[in-house]
Amino acid sequence: MTDRYAVFGNPVGHSLSPRIHALFAAQTGQDIDYQAILAAPDGFVAAVGAFLAAGGGPARGANVTVPFKEDAFRLATRRTPRAEAAGAVNTLSFEADAIIGDNTDGAGLVRELKNNLDCDPAGRRILLLGAGGAARGVLLPLLLENPAELVIANRTEATAVRLALEFGLVPGSAAGARPTPTGFAGLAGRAFDLVINATSAGLSGAELPLPISVFAPRCVAYEMVYGRETPFMNQARATGARVADGLGMLVEQAAEAFLIWHGMRPRTAPVLAALRSTS
Ligand code: NDP
């Protein structure tokens, strides 16, 4: 019997997760069936129920993408600390007596930075742009890496303030790693070693009102959006920053989910190379 997995989303046709997990499975010799499932906007729980009840092999796990990460959070009967911190779940594991909810986005970003981009967050001045679901998901894992400082800048400053207050005292992180909030205007004259764009501005081609000072010499600029060149990437490149898009984070968060489900970590470099060669 082949173990079954799925990614739930709306839309979901564009999702690279089935391909990524098929490549991981081929690499590690796992026999899996991984489907993309389009759920109605109010039909996430029903869609998961149908997936669990379907024949074939046992349903073992699921990834969850926009707009269902909060639904998945509520559906989980047990959640990991990083899922609790994120307030969102992107990875479900189906066990006999429980649905375990986890969030692998932050771990995926940290692995991408440390292992693939040689950019250890420890001791760096980090600017996190955005205060939505993606920013929230990566905040705890970033803080636990003990950056020198972490500033959250958001178009709607009040949302950044709320997020910073919520994450104000993270057990295990250095006191200097408490996040400080600001609007974009408050970034004038500030400089950072790592600038992470967790806004969705790039999806609509909108340019962020960033002073060029934010990109310090040898800065790494990380754009979470992938599959396109965004105004943020152009802004950063023009200052000489090293620029990366979010495809590596996507592959790393998938590898983290694969590890949870299969107990083994797949190699990500060949999968990332395969995706880049066909994009
Ligand atoms: P949300 O809708 O939850 O949040 C959107 C954020 O972007 C808010 O902070 C919003 O600010 C800001 N924003 C939107 N448009 C603009 C603009 N024109 N100018 C300035 N700020 C803007 O989205 P998510 O947090 O879930 O996702 C953000 C991005 O991250 C998406 O593009 C998604 O594709 C990407 N992502 C990538 C992942 C990966 O693995 N690579 C994983 C997860 C997400 P405000 O509060 O003012 O509205």
mmCIF file of C-alpha atoms and ligand atoms in Angstrom:
data_model
loop_
_atom_site.group_PDB
_atom_site.id
_atom_site.type_symbol
_atom_site.label_atom_id
_atom_site.label_comp_id
_atom_site.label_asym_id
_atom_site.label_seq_id
_atom_site.Cartn_x
_atom_site.Cartn_y
_atom_site.Cartn_z
ATOM 1 C CA MET A 1 0.000 0.000 0.000
ATOM 2 C CA THR A 2 1.385 3.378 -1.011
ATOM 3 C CA ASP A 3 1.329 6.106 1.668
ATOM 4 C CA ARG A 4 -0.719 9.126 0.593
ATOM 5 C CA TYR A 5 0.168 12.806 0.988
ATOM 6 C CA ALA A 6 -1.332 16.005 -0.399
ATOM 7 C CA VAL A 7 -1.048 19.763 -0.512
ATOM 8 C CA PHE A 8 -4.285 21.690 0.116
ATOM 9 C CA GLY A 9 -4.702 25.220 -1.218
ATOM 10 C CA ASN A 10 -6.821 27.581 -3.278
ATOM 11 C CA PRO A 11 -5.442 28.100 -5.841
ATOM 12 C CA VAL A 12 -3.182 25.070 -5.798
ATOM 13 C CA GLY A 13 -2.525 24.270 -9.462
ATOM 14 C CA HIS A 14 0.688 26.331 -9.398
ATOM 15 C CA SER A 15 2.044 24.501 -6.330
ATOM 16 C CA LEU A 16 5.528 23.018 -6.726
ATOM 17 C CA SER A 17 5.045 20.786 -3.661
ATOM 18 C CA PRO A 18 3.960 17.625 -5.583
ATOM 19 C CA ARG A 19 7.075 17.864 -7.759
ATOM 20 C CA ILE A 20 9.383 18.618 -4.828
ATOM 21 C CA HIS A 21 8.092 15.698 -2.761
ATOM 22 C CA ALA A 22 8.216 13.337 -5.770
ATOM 23 C CA LEU A 23 11.888 14.290 -6.263
ATOM 24 C CA PHE A 24 12.635 13.812 -2.543
ATOM 25 C CA ALA A 25 10.878 10.416 -2.600
ATOM 26 C CA ALA A 26 12.813 9.256 -5.683
ATOM 27 C CA GLN A 27 16.067 10.388 -4.073
ATOM 28 C CA THR A 28 15.400 8.506 -0.796
ATOM 29 C CA GLY A 29 13.630 5.448 -2.214
ATOM 30 C CA GLN A 30 10.228 6.187 -0.658
ATOM 31 C CA ASP A 31 7.018 4.989 -2.302
ATOM 32 C CA ILE A 32 4.534 7.855 -1.940
ATOM 33 C CA ASP A 33 1.497 9.264 -3.670
ATOM 34 C CA TYR A 34 1.384 13.094 -3.348
ATOM 35 C CA GLN A 35 -1.569 15.020 -4.795
ATOM 36 C CA ALA A 36 -2.497 18.699 -5.093
ATOM 37 C CA ILE A 37 -6.043 19.185 -3.761
ATOM 38 C CA LEU A 38 -8.077 22.292 -4.488
ATOM 39 C CA ALA A 39 -10.401 22.985 -1.533
ATOM 40 C CA ALA A 40 -13.322 25.411 -1.631
ATOM 41 C CA PRO A 41 -12.674 28.620 0.357
ATOM 42 C CA ASP A 42 -14.901 27.333 3.190
ATOM 43 C CA GLY A 43 -14.228 23.663 2.514
ATOM 44 C CA PHE A 44 -10.821 22.906 3.994
ATOM 45 C CA VAL A 45 -12.004 20.589 6.784
ATOM 46 C CA ALA A 46 -14.335 18.704 4.423
ATOM 47 C CA ALA A 47 -11.527 18.308 1.872
ATOM 48 C CA VAL A 48 -9.165 16.890 4.502
ATOM 49 C CA GLY A 49 -11.955 14.567 5.695
ATOM 50 C CA ALA A 50 -12.466 13.269 2.149
ATOM 51 C CA PHE A 51 -8.721 12.779 1.744
ATOM 52 C CA LEU A 52 -8.549 10.774 4.976
ATOM 53 C CA ALA A 53 -11.520 8.619 3.973
ATOM 54 C CA ALA A 54 -10.359 7.950 0.405
ATOM 55 C CA GLY A 55 -9.149 4.468 -0.520
ATOM 56 C CA GLY A 56 -5.739 3.524 -1.806
ATOM 57 C CA GLY A 57 -3.095 3.683 0.858
ATOM 58 C CA PRO A 58 -3.031 5.238 4.323
ATOM 59 C CA ALA A 59 -3.161 9.057 4.482
ATOM 60 C CA ARG A 60 0.017 10.088 6.304
ATOM 61 C CA GLY A 61 0.363 13.832 5.928
ATOM 62 C CA ALA A 62 -0.454 17.056 4.163
ATOM 63 C CA ASN A 63 1.031 20.423 3.361
ATOM 64 C CA VAL A 64 -1.212 23.440 3.600
ATOM 65 C CA THR A 65 -0.874 26.645 1.661
ATOM 66 C CA VAL A 66 -2.799 29.896 1.176
ATOM 67 C CA PRO A 67 -5.495 30.479 2.419
ATOM 68 C CA PHE A 68 -5.820 27.506 4.760
ATOM 69 C CA LYS A 69 -2.908 27.744 7.206
ATOM 70 C CA GLU A 70 -5.129 29.114 9.993
ATOM 71 C CA ASP A 71 -7.810 26.463 9.257
ATOM 72 C CA ALA A 72 -5.092 23.822 9.560
ATOM 73 C CA PHE A 73 -3.986 25.367 12.854
ATOM 74 C CA ARG A 74 -7.514 24.896 14.216
ATOM 75 C CA LEU A 75 -7.884 21.388 12.767
ATOM 76 C CA ALA A 76 -4.723 20.100 14.430
ATOM 77 C CA THR A 77 -5.367 18.312 17.710
ATOM 78 C CA ARG A 78 -1.731 18.838 18.779
ATOM 79 C CA ARG A 79 0.644 21.609 17.680
ATOM 80 C CA THR A 80 4.386 22.135 17.897
ATOM 81 C CA PRO A 81 5.735 25.232 19.712
ATOM 82 C CA ARG A 82 6.812 26.778 16.392
ATOM 83 C CA ALA A 83 3.304 26.278 14.988
ATOM 84 C CA GLU A 84 1.845 27.880 18.121
ATOM 85 C CA ALA A 85 4.184 30.852 17.688
ATOM 86 C CA ALA A 86 3.332 31.189 14.010
ATOM 87 C CA GLY A 87 -0.419 30.898 14.662
ATOM 88 C CA ALA A 88 -0.498 28.898 11.440
ATOM 89 C CA VAL A 89 0.158 25.333 10.301
ATOM 90 C CA ASN A 90 1.671 24.326 6.960
ATOM 91 C CA THR A 91 2.365 20.669 7.741
ATOM 92 C CA LEU A 92 -0.095 18.101 9.094
ATOM 93 C CA SER A 93 0.783 14.572 10.184
ATOM 94 C CA PHE A 94 -2.080 12.115 10.504
ATOM 95 C CA GLU A 95 -1.607 9.679 13.370
ATOM 96 C CA ALA A 96 -4.011 7.050 14.711
ATOM 97 C CA ASP A 97 -5.286 9.252 17.525
ATOM 98 C CA ALA A 98 -4.091 12.754 16.608
ATOM 99 C CA ILE A 99 -3.537 15.311 13.874
ATOM 100 C CA ILE A 100 -0.181 16.982 14.537
ATOM 101 C CA GLY A 101 0.213 20.543 13.229
ATOM 102 C CA ASP A 102 3.631 22.025 12.534
ATOM 103 C CA ASN A 103 5.029 25.057 10.742
ATOM 104 C CA THR A 104 8.210 24.490 8.750
ATOM 105 C CA ASP A 105 8.450 27.896 7.014
ATOM 106 C CA GLY A 106 10.797 29.479 9.557
ATOM 107 C CA ALA A 107 13.067 26.445 9.811
ATOM 108 C CA GLY A 108 13.132 26.359 6.013
ATOM 109 C CA LEU A 109 14.215 29.982 5.814
ATOM 110 C CA VAL A 110 16.906 29.539 8.476
ATOM 111 C CA ARG A 111 18.348 26.459 6.722
ATOM 112 C CA GLU A 112 18.272 28.297 3.392
ATOM 113 C CA LEU A 113 20.187 31.208 4.925
ATOM 114 C CA LYS A 114 22.732 29.146 6.842
ATOM 115 C CA ASN A 115 23.327 26.168 4.550
ATOM 116 C CA ASN A 116 22.678 27.502 1.054
ATOM 117 C CA LEU A 117 23.521 31.190 1.272
ATOM 118 C CA ASP A 118 26.295 31.159 3.885
ATOM 119 C CA CYS A 119 24.378 33.818 5.789
ATOM 120 C CA ASP A 120 24.127 32.827 9.456
ATOM 121 C CA PRO A 121 21.539 35.103 11.149
ATOM 122 C CA ALA A 122 23.545 34.995 14.399
ATOM 123 C CA GLY A 123 24.970 38.416 15.209
ATOM 124 C CA ARG A 124 23.468 40.058 12.129
ATOM 125 C CA ARG A 125 21.311 43.146 11.998
ATOM 126 C CA ILE A 126 18.100 41.831 10.437
ATOM 127 C CA LEU A 127 15.317 43.813 8.810
ATOM 128 C CA LEU A 128 12.098 41.840 8.338
ATOM 129 C CA LEU A 129 9.726 43.544 5.904
ATOM 130 C CA GLY A 130 6.044 42.684 6.394
ATOM 131 C CA ALA A 131 3.949 41.602 9.350
ATOM 132 C CA GLY A 132 1.561 39.111 7.760
ATOM 133 C CA GLY A 133 1.471 35.321 7.986
ATOM 134 C CA ALA A 134 4.876 34.748 6.402
ATOM 135 C CA ALA A 135 6.625 37.231 8.719
ATOM 136 C CA ARG A 136 4.909 35.743 11.760
ATOM 137 C CA GLY A 137 5.936 32.228 10.680
ATOM 138 C CA VAL A 138 9.656 33.022 10.475
ATOM 139 C CA LEU A 139 9.940 35.332 13.472
ATOM 140 C CA LEU A 140 10.516 32.786 16.253
ATOM 141 C CA PRO A 141 13.057 30.672 14.323
ATOM 142 C CA LEU A 142 14.956 33.861 13.372
ATOM 143 C CA LEU A 143 14.972 35.192 16.946
ATOM 144 C CA LEU A 144 16.243 31.855 18.245
ATOM 145 C CA GLU A 145 19.299 32.297 15.988
ATOM 146 C CA ASN A 146 20.291 35.295 18.161
ATOM 147 C CA PRO A 147 20.626 38.126 15.655
ATOM 148 C CA ALA A 148 22.236 41.363 16.865
ATOM 149 C CA GLU A 149 18.888 43.076 16.238
ATOM 150 C CA LEU A 150 15.660 42.378 14.448
ATOM 151 C CA VAL A 151 13.516 45.230 13.137
ATOM 152 C CA ILE A 152 10.035 44.548 11.759
ATOM 153 C CA ALA A 153 8.924 47.163 9.230
ATOM 154 C CA ASN A 154 5.418 47.118 7.851
ATOM 155 C CA ARG A 155 3.275 49.377 5.662
ATOM 156 C CA THR A 156 0.654 49.308 8.416
ATOM 157 C CA GLU A 157 2.869 50.153 11.365
ATOM 158 C CA ALA A 158 0.303 49.103 13.978
ATOM 159 C CA THR A 159 0.500 45.500 12.755
ATOM 160 C CA ALA A 160 4.290 45.527 13.174
ATOM 161 C CA VAL A 161 3.859 46.929 16.684
ATOM 162 C CA ARG A 162 1.419 44.151 17.623
ATOM 163 C CA LEU A 163 3.732 41.469 16.239
ATOM 164 C CA ALA A 164 6.783 42.884 18.023
ATOM 165 C CA LEU A 165 4.906 43.042 21.327
ATOM 166 C CA GLU A 166 3.750 39.474 20.933
ATOM 167 C CA PHE A 167 7.297 38.208 20.297
ATOM 168 C CA GLY A 168 8.912 40.605 22.767
ATOM 169 C CA LEU A 169 10.495 38.077 25.022
ATOM 170 C CA VAL A 170 11.395 34.816 23.345
ATOM 171 C CA PRO A 171 12.755 32.237 25.808
ATOM 172 C CA GLY A 172 16.208 31.115 24.724
ATOM 173 C CA SER A 173 16.998 34.174 22.613
ATOM 174 C CA ALA A 174 19.416 36.945 23.546
ATOM 175 C CA ALA A 175 17.927 40.135 24.994
ATOM 176 C CA GLY A 176 19.262 42.032 21.964
ATOM 177 C CA ALA A 177 17.081 39.908 19.721
ATOM 178 C CA ARG A 178 13.818 41.427 20.884
ATOM 179 C CA PRO A 179 12.091 42.691 17.751
ATOM 180 C CA THR A 180 11.478 46.406 17.329
ATOM 181 C CA PRO A 181 8.671 47.646 15.080
ATOM 182 C CA THR A 182 8.559 50.540 12.659
ATOM 183 C CA GLY A 183 6.811 51.889 9.587
ATOM 184 C CA PHE A 184 8.853 52.289 6.400
ATOM 185 C CA ALA A 185 9.483 55.976 7.186
ATOM 186 C CA GLY A 186 11.367 54.927 10.332
ATOM 187 C CA LEU A 187 14.010 53.142 8.248
ATOM 188 C CA ALA A 188 15.711 56.345 7.068
ATOM 189 C CA GLY A 189 19.432 56.165 7.794
ATOM 190 C CA ARG A 190 19.261 52.609 9.203
ATOM 191 C CA ALA A 191 21.530 49.821 7.901
ATOM 192 C CA PHE A 192 21.106 46.025 8.015
ATOM 193 C CA ASP A 193 23.188 42.955 7.114
ATOM 194 C CA LEU A 194 20.183 40.841 6.170
ATOM 195 C CA VAL A 195 16.947 42.231 4.701
ATOM 196 C CA ILE A 196 14.105 39.727 4.335
ATOM 197 C CA ASN A 197 11.105 40.690 2.252
ATOM 198 C CA ALA A 198 8.099 38.863 3.735
ATOM 199 C CA THR A 199 5.568 41.194 2.109
ATOM 200 C CA SER A 200 3.459 40.151 -0.856
ATOM 201 C CA ALA A 201 4.275 43.428 -2.642
ATOM 202 C CA GLY A 202 6.333 41.596 -5.272
ATOM 203 C CA LEU A 203 3.288 39.631 -6.412
ATOM 204 C CA SER A 204 1.680 42.843 -7.675
ATOM 205 C CA GLY A 205 4.957 44.374 -8.844
ATOM 206 C CA ALA A 206 4.753 47.105 -6.180
ATOM 207 C CA GLU A 207 7.970 48.795 -5.084
ATOM 208 C CA LEU A 208 8.573 49.213 -1.351
ATOM 209 C CA PRO A 209 9.547 52.712 -0.161
ATOM 210 C CA LEU A 210 12.935 51.611 1.177
ATOM 211 C CA PRO A 211 15.856 53.998 1.712
ATOM 212 C CA ILE A 212 18.965 52.548 0.054
ATOM 213 C CA SER A 213 20.753 52.846 3.409
ATOM 214 C CA VAL A 214 18.986 49.681 4.639
ATOM 215 C CA PHE A 215 21.256 47.546 2.445
ATOM 216 C CA ALA A 216 24.568 47.672 4.342
ATOM 217 C CA PRO A 217 27.784 46.671 2.532
ATOM 218 C CA ARG A 218 27.797 42.855 1.903
ATOM 219 C CA CYS A 219 24.092 42.766 2.739
ATOM 220 C CA VAL A 220 22.036 39.708 1.836
ATOM 221 C CA ALA A 221 18.568 40.573 0.498
ATOM 222 C CA TYR A 222 16.086 37.708 0.676
ATOM 223 C CA GLU A 223 12.840 37.877 -1.316
ATOM 224 C CA MET A 224 10.277 35.281 -0.184
ATOM 225 C CA VAL A 225 8.396 35.522 -3.470
ATOM 226 C CA TYR A 226 9.826 33.221 -6.144
ATOM 227 C CA GLY A 227 9.414 32.636 -9.848
ATOM 228 C CA ARG A 228 9.761 36.275 -10.811
ATOM 229 C CA GLU A 229 12.098 39.231 -10.550
ATOM 230 C CA THR A 230 10.531 41.685 -8.071
ATOM 231 C CA PRO A 231 11.101 45.433 -7.565
ATOM 232 C CA PHE A 232 12.639 44.574 -4.143
ATOM 233 C CA MET A 233 15.239 42.358 -5.832
ATOM 234 C CA ASN A 234 16.057 45.154 -8.290
ATOM 235 C CA GLN A 235 16.300 47.749 -5.505
ATOM 236 C CA ALA A 236 18.653 45.516 -3.516
ATOM 237 C CA ARG A 237 20.793 44.507 -6.492
ATOM 238 C CA ALA A 238 21.286 48.166 -7.408
ATOM 239 C CA THR A 239 23.006 48.717 -4.049
ATOM 240 C CA GLY A 240 25.358 45.750 -4.577
ATOM 241 C CA ALA A 241 23.513 43.463 -2.153
ATOM 242 C CA ARG A 242 23.586 39.690 -2.659
ATOM 243 C CA VAL A 243 20.039 38.772 -3.716
ATOM 244 C CA ALA A 244 18.112 35.498 -3.447
ATOM 245 C CA ASP A 245 14.506 34.601 -4.220
ATOM 246 C CA GLY A 246 12.213 32.373 -2.124
ATOM 247 C CA LEU A 247 12.557 29.134 -4.085
ATOM 248 C CA GLY A 248 15.251 27.834 -1.747
ATOM 249 C CA MET A 249 13.046 28.521 1.290
ATOM 250 C CA LEU A 250 10.203 26.652 -0.397
ATOM 251 C CA VAL A 251 12.392 23.602 -1.003
ATOM 252 C CA GLU A 252 13.862 23.740 2.521
ATOM 253 C CA GLN A 253 10.455 23.977 4.219
ATOM 254 C CA ALA A 254 9.374 20.973 2.128
ATOM 255 C CA ALA A 255 12.492 19.074 3.214
ATOM 256 C CA GLU A 256 11.606 19.823 6.832
ATOM 257 C CA ALA A 257 8.104 18.382 6.253
ATOM 258 C CA PHE A 258 9.648 15.347 4.541
ATOM 259 C CA LEU A 259 11.866 14.834 7.604
ATOM 260 C CA ILE A 260 8.826 14.979 9.898
ATOM 261 C CA TRP A 261 6.927 12.407 7.829
ATOM 262 C CA HIS A 262 9.709 10.021 6.808
ATOM 263 C CA GLY A 263 12.339 10.466 9.511
ATOM 264 C CA MET A 264 15.026 11.342 6.962
ATOM 265 C CA ARG A 265 16.225 14.636 5.546
ATOM 266 C CA PRO A 266 16.501 14.674 1.757
ATOM 267 C CA ARG A 267 19.253 16.561 -0.042
ATOM 268 C CA THR A 268 17.824 19.838 -1.273
ATOM 269 C CA ALA A 269 20.531 21.073 -3.679
ATOM 270 C CA PRO A 270 19.683 18.673 -6.541
ATOM 271 C CA VAL A 271 15.970 19.407 -6.164
ATOM 272 C CA LEU A 272 16.536 23.158 -6.192
ATOM 273 C CA ALA A 273 18.752 22.762 -9.268
ATOM 274 C CA ALA A 274 16.068 20.700 -11.022
ATOM 275 C CA LEU A 275 13.407 23.316 -10.297
ATOM 276 C CA ARG A 276 15.640 26.173 -11.448
ATOM 277 C CA SER A 277 16.515 24.367 -14.680
ATOM 278 C CA THR A 278 12.854 24.184 -15.677
ATOM 279 C CA SER A 279 11.610 27.566 -14.403
HETATM 280 P P1 NDP B 1 -0.188 38.265 4.076
HETATM 281 O O1 NDP B 1 -1.311 38.635 3.179
HETATM 282 O O2 NDP B 1 -0.462 37.608 5.370
HETATM 283 O O3 NDP B 1 0.679 39.605 4.412
HETATM 284 C C1 NDP B 1 1.054 40.463 3.389
HETATM 285 C C2 NDP B 1 2.091 41.449 3.916
HETATM 286 O O4 NDP B 1 2.592 42.188 2.800
HETATM 287 C C3 NDP B 1 1.550 42.463 4.916
HETATM 288 O O5 NDP B 1 2.564 42.772 5.842
HETATM 289 C C4 NDP B 1 1.226 43.667 4.022
HETATM 290 O O6 NDP B 1 1.268 44.892 4.705
HETATM 291 C C5 NDP B 1 2.368 43.595 3.047
HETATM 292 N N1 NDP B 1 2.086 44.231 1.754
HETATM 293 C C6 NDP B 1 1.256 43.786 0.777
HETATM 294 N N2 NDP B 1 1.302 44.615 -0.290
HETATM 295 C C7 NDP B 1 2.150 45.633 0.026
HETATM 296 C C8 NDP B 1 2.623 46.779 -0.664
HETATM 297 N N3 NDP B 1 2.202 47.087 -1.905
HETATM 298 N N4 NDP B 1 3.503 47.581 -0.031
HETATM 299 C C9 NDP B 1 3.947 47.292 1.215
HETATM 300 N N5 NDP B 1 3.546 46.205 1.919
HETATM 301 C C10 NDP B 1 2.657 45.376 1.328
HETATM 302 O O7 NDP B 1 0.786 37.371 3.151
HETATM 303 P P2 NDP B 1 1.835 36.304 3.686
HETATM 304 O O8 NDP B 1 2.557 36.909 4.827
HETATM 305 O O9 NDP B 1 1.187 34.992 3.873
HETATM 306 O O10 NDP B 1 2.822 36.115 2.423
HETATM 307 C C11 NDP B 1 3.750 37.122 2.053
HETATM 308 C C12 NDP B 1 4.587 36.617 0.890
HETATM 309 O O11 NDP B 1 5.472 35.581 1.289
HETATM 310 C C13 NDP B 1 3.749 36.058 -0.250
HETATM 311 O O12 NDP B 1 4.165 36.691 -1.434
HETATM 312 C C14 NDP B 1 4.091 34.579 -0.275
HETATM 313 O O13 NDP B 1 4.116 34.096 -1.600
HETATM 314 C C15 NDP B 1 5.482 34.555 0.323
HETATM 315 N N6 NDP B 1 5.800 33.280 0.992
HETATM 316 C C16 NDP B 1 6.837 32.525 0.509
HETATM 317 C C17 NDP B 1 7.189 31.357 1.129
HETATM 318 C C18 NDP B 1 8.327 30.550 0.586
HETATM 319 O O14 NDP B 1 8.483 29.390 0.976
HETATM 320 N N7 NDP B 1 9.152 31.102 -0.265
HETATM 321 C C19 NDP B 1 6.467 30.849 2.303
HETATM 322 C C20 NDP B 1 5.406 31.725 2.755
HETATM 323 C C21 NDP B 1 5.091 32.882 2.097
HETATM 324 P P3 NDP B 1 -0.046 45.503 5.451
HETATM 325 O O15 NDP B 1 -0.095 44.869 6.803
HETATM 326 O O16 NDP B 1 0.210 46.955 5.495
HETATM 327 O O17 NDP B 1 -1.223 45.127 4.584
#
